């Protein structure tokens, strides 16, 4: 999917690193590999890959992720 | 736990009603899907069974006839993809075939073309595949029949339970996005199916894309089952299970291959059909207007001929714009320049429109008419290309919103410009 990219700098994904407990569930559910684990914390490695599906937001046990999709 | 478990001693469970209410179709969210509503939460009592009768009689009857003879119940039909029923502590569970029969295949084509897509579903509830037991894994899926068929045909050898949720006949990802493949529905279905009496473990394997609608932590709290997110694609499910319920990174990524893009294009036509018909009528009307038709000299014959020719050309460019935007742009998506789909549609539409202009240069069309037609073709292409953002698995709603704000004014301008040029060219 790296060859198929949509508009840049529009994704509204926000990760609160302090709140992250390192469960890595976001890296499991994301269909575009937006997250990776570094030092037992999730980090956003590919923001433009985010399609704002909300899977990570929904499954984060500590509500550390937010996304506010438009009306597309 | 399984003292009643005997595949020869099977009873009726699977049921279908035809109690259908159609709701709104869904637009603009991930791949293809449409909603409607059907309720068939029926639970049948045990059905008395006479195995001795069918054992000696009717050796010539087909398998489904035998099933019907044994399990017929007024008002219910046994689905053709059910091969038998097995008895469990939570009642009779239908066992589904691993292969599609002719009827499944015909239905698949009809659903892909959009004929039956809005109401193509299986009854929700628990199914078996093969000979599952109390240790077998439980796969969870949506009740869109295409989804159900893809899942059952991708399990070649394993014995599994399949828990089908009521997603109103919508595929997993769209249902998750729309909230029908949800924590609540999953918990409800687990409880109604009596799953805790059927399996000893407490694991549910969900398709990864259902994560948009399900919160694993809440499922555990509400019904005690642990959610394990499996691979995105059903074709990876056997490898996932053999691998100790671990998915390779590639199993976790959504793809959008040439084939996957192309398979979505017939539905574009079905969805656009009504607006296309209106456009055709408008084009024929507008193209009918020309100077000769209204001139004082008695040129009605040639005026009508000109109307027909212009009508024909306008329809040709509508067709070109549609094919360019709804078929060619999706197919060539990664190869067309620009990131906004509307811009990709302009590129593709320009190529096709200019080619068409080149081939119609011998006609009686003047420069203004040619400019009008090519502008029209490009605009139509851009519009349908932009529509396709709702069918891809990688466009973010924020991005689509930005694209629409940017390109709808351009498309409106193109439409007006081509209309003005087209009418001008007739006089």
XYZ file of C-alpha atoms in Angstrom:
499
model
C 0.000 0.000 0.000
C 3.039 2.241 0.171
C 2.515 2.955 -3.526
C -1.038 4.097 -2.876
C -1.070 7.227 -0.773
C -3.765 9.756 -0.224
C -3.476 13.450 0.653
C -0.633 14.431 2.987
C -0.929 16.121 6.386
C -4.689 15.736 6.691
C -5.011 12.812 9.132
C -6.227 13.949 12.547
C -4.614 11.121 14.500
C -3.180 12.095 17.891
C -1.318 9.785 20.289
C -0.764 10.697 23.917
C 2.605 9.104 24.612
C 2.487 9.713 28.357
C -0.771 7.787 28.671
C 0.425 4.840 26.553
C 0.832 1.636 28.583
C 2.611 -0.246 25.810
C 0.003 -2.982 25.204
C 0.732 -2.765 21.428
C -2.880 -3.426 20.476
C -2.825 -0.365 18.187
C -0.019 -1.954 16.151
C -2.223 -5.061 15.827
C -5.469 -3.436 14.729
C -4.124 -0.718 12.409
C -4.660 -1.812 8.778
C -1.920 0.520 7.507
C 0.967 0.010 9.900
C 0.752 3.540 11.241
C 2.078 2.542 14.690
C 5.239 0.817 15.828
C 6.494 -0.048 19.286
C 9.629 1.761 20.498
C 10.927 1.358 24.066
C 7.621 -0.227 25.120
C 5.615 2.728 23.884
C 3.600 3.130 20.721
C 4.787 5.756 18.237
C 3.221 7.047 15.045
C 5.623 6.155 12.240
C 3.401 6.840 9.222
C 0.809 9.541 9.858
C -0.060 9.929 6.162
C -0.945 6.234 6.042
C -3.776 6.854 8.524
C -7.286 6.563 7.073
C -8.980 7.513 10.341
C -10.844 4.199 10.657
C -10.793 4.461 14.443
C -9.720 0.880 15.211
C -6.835 2.039 17.422
C -8.972 4.641 19.191
C -11.621 2.040 19.945
C -9.216 -0.577 21.282
C -6.712 1.491 23.238
C -7.311 0.389 26.847
C -6.295 3.772 28.280
C -7.876 6.065 25.663
C -4.486 7.432 24.618
C -5.422 7.822 20.942
C -7.767 10.328 19.330
C -8.995 10.828 15.797
C -11.578 13.333 14.550
C -12.460 12.363 10.984
C -14.148 14.888 8.711
C -17.348 14.268 6.855
C -15.634 12.782 3.728
C -20.073 -31.719 27.865
C -20.629 -33.463 24.595
C -22.613 -36.504 25.616
C -25.276 -35.544 23.071
C -22.739 -34.850 20.401
C -23.619 -37.224 17.617
C -23.549 -36.250 14.001
C -26.029 -38.962 13.021
C -28.530 -37.702 15.475
C -29.068 -34.242 14.117
C -31.899 -31.813 14.572
C -33.185 -28.664 12.996
C -31.626 -25.376 13.946
C -30.959 -23.316 10.906
C -33.755 -21.066 9.903
C -34.494 -18.263 7.529
C -37.309 -15.795 7.514
C -38.044 -13.278 4.833
C -38.988 -10.405 7.023
C -37.133 -7.574 5.299
C -37.103 -3.851 5.910
C -34.778 -1.725 3.810
C -32.945 1.163 5.448
C -30.676 3.770 3.916
C -27.781 2.698 1.782
C -24.423 3.708 3.133
C -22.042 6.028 1.418
C -18.529 7.228 1.746
C -17.163 4.731 4.216
C -14.403 2.317 3.289
C -15.187 -0.401 0.778
C -18.544 -1.423 -0.549
C -21.569 -1.875 1.612
C -25.200 -1.179 2.002
C -27.472 -1.464 4.948
C -30.816 -2.936 5.487
C -32.520 -4.648 8.283
C -33.782 -8.118 8.932
C -34.736 -9.694 12.204
C -34.729 -13.410 12.609
C -33.677 -14.143 16.121
C -35.712 -17.293 16.300
C -34.678 -20.133 18.533
C -36.365 -23.416 17.810
C -37.145 -26.026 20.359
C -35.662 -29.420 19.892
C -37.344 -31.211 17.068
C -38.226 -34.871 17.511
C -36.428 -37.043 15.098
C -36.900 -40.451 13.620
C -33.548 -41.629 12.353
C -34.734 -45.164 11.630
C -37.145 -44.026 8.944
C -34.625 -42.162 6.848
C -31.966 -44.793 7.357
C -33.842 -47.444 5.420
C -35.976 -45.433 3.046
C -35.370 -43.256 0.017
C -31.836 -44.199 -0.965
C -32.314 -42.280 -4.206
C -33.154 -38.913 -2.676
C -30.527 -36.202 -2.744
C -28.721 -34.988 0.328
C -30.812 -31.855 0.707
C -34.015 -33.839 0.228
C -32.957 -36.082 3.082
C -32.243 -33.067 5.275
C -35.595 -31.569 4.418
C -37.427 -34.822 5.052
C -35.850 -35.019 8.476
C -35.933 -31.432 9.579
C -38.748 -29.717 7.715
C -40.618 -27.272 9.867
C -43.498 -25.089 8.762
C -42.357 -21.633 7.735
C -38.623 -22.368 7.618
C -36.229 -23.263 4.836
C -32.949 -25.101 5.254
C -30.196 -23.117 3.553
C -28.641 -24.928 0.612
C -25.128 -24.450 2.003
C -25.958 -26.476 5.110
C -24.875 -30.112 4.776
C -26.121 -31.418 8.101
C -26.752 -30.493 11.701
C -24.839 -31.441 14.814
C -26.154 -31.685 18.318
C -24.513 -29.740 21.124
C -25.345 -28.753 24.681
C -26.566 -25.460 23.245
C -28.830 -27.051 20.649
C -28.492 -28.080 17.020
C -25.839 -26.306 15.020
C -25.845 -26.286 11.195
C -22.683 -27.526 9.503
C -21.845 -25.544 6.380
C -20.121 -26.761 3.226
C -16.562 -25.695 2.464
C -17.270 -25.281 -1.239
C -19.602 -23.028 -3.187
C -22.265 -24.736 -5.258
C -23.747 -23.417 -8.496
C -26.424 -21.451 -6.656
C -23.803 -19.694 -4.494
C -21.831 -18.738 -7.596
C -24.834 -17.318 -9.452
C -25.783 -15.361 -6.317
C -22.233 -14.008 -6.016
C -22.331 -12.599 -9.548
C -25.717 -11.005 -8.905
C -24.497 -9.421 -5.686
C -21.304 -8.105 -7.315
C -23.364 -6.539 -10.071
C -25.499 -4.861 -7.449
C -28.722 -6.708 -8.259
C -29.103 -8.360 -4.864
C -26.356 -6.599 -2.974
C -28.596 -4.733 -0.554
C -30.174 -7.876 0.778
C -27.690 -10.697 0.533
C -27.333 -12.236 3.911
C -27.233 -15.366 5.991
C -29.032 -15.848 9.288
C -26.978 -14.746 12.261
C -25.987 -17.283 14.872
C -23.563 -20.131 15.348
C -22.475 -22.430 12.516
C -19.989 -25.278 12.361
C -17.515 -26.182 9.666
C -16.141 -29.724 9.634
C -16.470 -31.484 12.982
C -15.611 -28.919 15.642
C -15.535 -29.828 19.329
C -15.203 -28.080 22.671
C -11.588 -27.114 21.946
C -12.163 -25.751 18.447
C -11.596 -22.084 17.710
C -14.504 -19.703 17.190
C -14.302 -17.361 14.213
C -16.571 -14.344 14.200
C -17.881 -12.808 10.989
C -20.580 -10.626 9.423
C -23.856 -11.885 7.951
C -23.185 -10.492 4.458
C -23.359 -13.677 2.362
C -20.306 -12.750 0.235
C -18.271 -12.405 3.439
C -19.638 -15.673 4.814
C -18.865 -17.496 1.542
C -15.303 -16.165 1.415
C -14.709 -17.337 4.974
C -16.118 -20.864 4.606
C -14.342 -21.520 1.312
C -11.009 -20.499 2.840
C -11.121 -23.173 5.509
C -9.956 -26.346 3.816
C -9.273 -28.737 6.623
C -9.785 -27.135 9.997
C -12.794 -27.846 12.194
C -14.142 -24.563 13.492
C -17.130 -22.750 14.901
C -18.309 -19.711 12.992
C -20.288 -17.106 14.897
C -22.194 -14.901 12.461
C -23.214 -11.494 13.788
C -26.239 -9.587 12.575
C -24.573 -6.784 10.636
C -27.686 -6.129 8.536
C -26.089 -7.870 5.564
C -23.071 -5.561 5.484
C -19.427 -6.642 5.192
C -17.133 -6.675 8.236
C -15.290 -3.388 7.775
C -18.248 -1.240 6.754
C -20.399 -2.819 9.460
C -17.689 -2.036 12.024
C -17.537 1.539 10.734
C -21.318 1.880 10.907
C -21.563 0.314 14.355
C -23.454 -2.892 13.546
C -20.386 -5.125 13.955
C -20.084 -3.904 17.512
C -19.142 -4.901 21.022
C -22.828 -5.060 21.956
C -23.817 -7.226 18.989
C -20.888 -9.579 19.589
C -21.688 -9.993 23.269
C -25.384 -10.506 22.513
C -24.643 -13.143 19.876
C -22.187 -14.959 22.149
C -24.840 -15.130 24.852
C -27.755 -16.082 22.558
C -25.753 -18.859 20.915
C -24.856 -20.441 24.265
C -21.227 -20.482 23.203
C -19.985 -20.920 26.759
C -21.723 -24.325 26.820
C -20.159 -25.372 23.518
C -16.475 -24.487 23.951
C -14.237 -24.915 26.998
C -11.849 -22.091 26.066
C -12.773 -18.405 26.134
C -11.351 -17.130 22.858
C -13.037 -15.402 19.939
C -11.093 -14.798 16.749
C -12.278 -11.634 15.047
C -11.318 -10.300 11.638
C -8.817 -7.491 12.205
C -10.951 -4.961 10.358
C -13.778 -5.405 12.869
C -11.589 -3.564 15.400
C -13.144 -0.315 14.196
C -16.420 -1.406 15.807
C -15.308 -3.664 18.648
C -13.513 -2.796 21.881
C -11.729 -5.963 22.984
C -11.477 -4.922 26.616
C -15.255 -4.402 26.893
C -16.044 -7.764 25.284
C -13.941 -9.455 27.959
C -15.684 -7.502 30.715
C -19.163 -8.103 29.350
C -19.085 -11.811 28.436
C -15.770 -13.191 29.607
C -14.439 -14.006 26.153
C -11.029 -12.758 25.015
C -10.965 -11.087 21.633
C -8.054 -12.054 19.412
C -7.744 -10.019 16.247
C -6.992 -12.378 13.376
C -5.715 -11.464 9.925
C -7.406 -8.990 7.592
C -8.089 -11.597 4.911
C -9.911 -14.909 5.316
C -7.298 -16.526 3.070
C -4.721 -16.075 5.876
C -6.864 -17.577 8.622
C -5.480 -21.122 8.373
C -1.869 -19.878 8.432
C -2.765 -17.644 11.374
C -4.199 -20.557 13.364
C -1.326 -22.919 12.486
C 1.072 -20.178 13.544
C -0.295 -20.216 17.097
C -2.760 -17.385 16.472
C 0.003 -15.009 15.397
C -0.310 -12.864 12.281
C 2.616 -11.905 10.066
C 2.795 -8.132 9.407
C 1.604 -8.695 5.827
C -1.553 -10.384 7.160
C -2.303 -7.198 9.083
C -2.135 -4.825 6.131
C -4.987 -3.886 3.872
C -4.234 -4.144 0.162
C -5.972 -2.637 -2.824
C -4.794 -4.667 -5.774
C -5.784 -4.265 -9.405
C -8.277 -7.102 -9.028
C -9.695 -5.694 -5.800
C -10.139 -2.293 -7.437
C -11.731 -3.678 -10.571
C -14.198 -5.880 -8.709
C -15.729 -2.715 -7.218
C -16.369 -0.970 -10.528
C -19.629 -2.701 -11.606
C -21.304 -1.388 -8.470
C -20.387 2.168 -9.500
C -22.617 1.800 -12.547
C -25.527 0.487 -10.483
C -25.202 3.280 -7.948
C -24.826 5.973 -10.639
C -27.562 4.585 -12.871
C -30.326 6.961 -11.852
C -28.229 10.121 -12.038
C -26.846 8.939 -15.383
C -30.372 8.529 -16.761
C -31.291 12.058 -15.696
C -28.094 13.376 -17.281
C -28.881 11.553 -20.525
C -32.325 13.168 -20.673
C -30.882 16.614 -19.933
C -28.162 16.200 -22.566
C -30.632 15.170 -25.261
C -32.792 18.162 -24.430
C -29.922 20.667 -24.411
C -28.365 19.218 -27.540
C -31.675 19.497 -29.340
C -31.419 23.262 -29.309
C -29.737 24.716 -32.398
C -30.000 27.713 -34.733
C -31.520 25.857 -37.674
C -34.353 24.549 -35.535
C -35.420 28.120 -34.767
C -34.450 29.866 -37.988
C -37.025 31.618 -40.122
C -36.049 29.633 -43.195
C -37.832 26.318 -43.298
C -34.904 24.144 -42.271
C -36.675 21.893 -39.803
C -35.326 18.678 -41.361
C -31.665 19.601 -41.199
C -32.267 21.195 -37.803
C -33.530 17.901 -36.408
C -30.633 16.066 -37.966
C -28.211 18.445 -36.274
C -30.041 17.935 -32.955
C -29.639 14.185 -33.299
C -25.955 14.440 -34.151
C -25.271 16.753 -31.222
C -27.271 14.546 -28.879
C -25.278 11.545 -30.008
C -21.946 13.311 -29.396
C -22.956 14.511 -25.950
C -23.897 10.957 -24.941
C -20.612 9.615 -26.294
C -18.690 12.050 -24.090
C -20.843 11.246 -21.072
C -19.995 7.587 -21.624
C -16.295 8.372 -22.055
C -16.265 10.480 -18.897
C -18.042 7.779 -16.910
C -15.771 4.941 -18.062
C -12.706 7.131 -17.495
C -13.769 8.161 -13.989
C -15.483 5.035 -12.697
C -13.477 2.261 -14.373
C -10.147 3.489 -15.787
C -9.197 5.771 -12.884
C -9.860 3.080 -10.234
C -8.012 0.480 -12.300
C -4.973 2.708 -12.907
C -5.137 4.426 -9.509
C -1.474 4.090 -8.497
C -0.204 4.991 -11.967
C -2.104 8.237 -12.499
C -0.380 11.412 -11.271
C -1.632 13.518 -8.316
C -3.029 12.282 -5.012
C -6.533 13.698 -5.154
C -8.835 11.277 -7.011
C -10.633 14.162 -8.735
C -7.288 15.271 -10.204
C -6.506 11.723 -11.344
C -9.929 11.719 -13.010
C -9.089 14.963 -14.823
C -5.880 13.424 -16.208
C -7.585 10.254 -17.357
C -10.617 12.172 -18.640
C -8.402 14.574 -20.612
C -6.573 11.728 -22.339
C -9.788 9.967 -23.348
C -11.636 13.146 -24.314
C -8.794 14.415 -26.501
C -8.528 11.018 -28.175
C -12.263 11.089 -28.857
C -12.036 14.647 -30.219
C -9.232 13.515 -32.520
C -11.384 10.717 -33.917
C -14.409 12.981 -34.376
C -12.479 15.771 -36.103
C -14.018 14.766 -39.422
C -17.510 15.504 -38.103
C -19.362 18.783 -38.486
C -18.445 19.879 -34.946
C -16.901 23.339 -34.655
C -14.129 24.369 -32.266
C -16.534 25.585 -29.560
C -18.422 22.265 -29.685
C -15.186 20.294 -29.390
C -14.091 22.416 -26.424
C -17.513 21.933 -24.814
C -17.426 18.152 -25.281
C -13.893 17.683 -23.968
C -14.555 19.923 -20.951
C -17.692 17.889 -20.290
C -15.876 14.548 -20.566
C -13.125 15.716 -18.216
C -15.633 17.032 -15.671
C -17.670 13.811 -15.667
C -14.490 11.770 -15.284
C -13.306 13.913 -12.369
C -16.673 13.578 -10.640
C -16.847 9.785 -10.832
C -13.186 9.461 -9.875
C -13.888 11.536 -6.759
C -16.857 9.292 -5.989
C -14.479 6.350 -5.848
C -12.810 7.779 -2.705
C -15.726 6.213 -0.841
C -14.798 2.743 -2.067
C -11.100 2.572 -1.208
C -9.466 1.248 1.939
C -6.968 4.068 2.378
C -8.710 7.424 1.969
C -9.240 9.280 5.240
C -12.533 11.166 5.703
C -10.542 14.337 6.473
C -8.727 13.950 3.165
C -11.939 13.349 1.232
C -13.477 16.437 2.806
C -10.472 18.512 1.740
C -10.599 17.076 -1.774
C -14.315 17.791 -2.135
C -13.947 21.379 -0.979
C -11.187 21.842 -3.509
C -12.643 20.077 -6.522
C -16.430 20.481 -6.393
C -16.099 24.188 -7.392
C -13.773 23.179 -10.233
C -16.203 20.495 -11.403
C -19.141 22.900 -11.179
C -17.140 25.418 -13.217
C -16.359 22.743 -15.812
C -20.024 21.809 -16.088
C -21.129 25.414 -16.553
C -18.328 26.179 -19.026
C -19.148 23.150 -21.161
C -22.872 23.987 -21.106
C -22.251 27.576 -22.227
C -19.818 26.494 -24.961
C -22.172 23.751 -26.111
C -25.152 26.087 -26.516
C -22.940 28.788 -28.072
C -21.602 26.270 -30.594
C -25.139 25.533 -31.823
C -25.787 29.081 -32.989
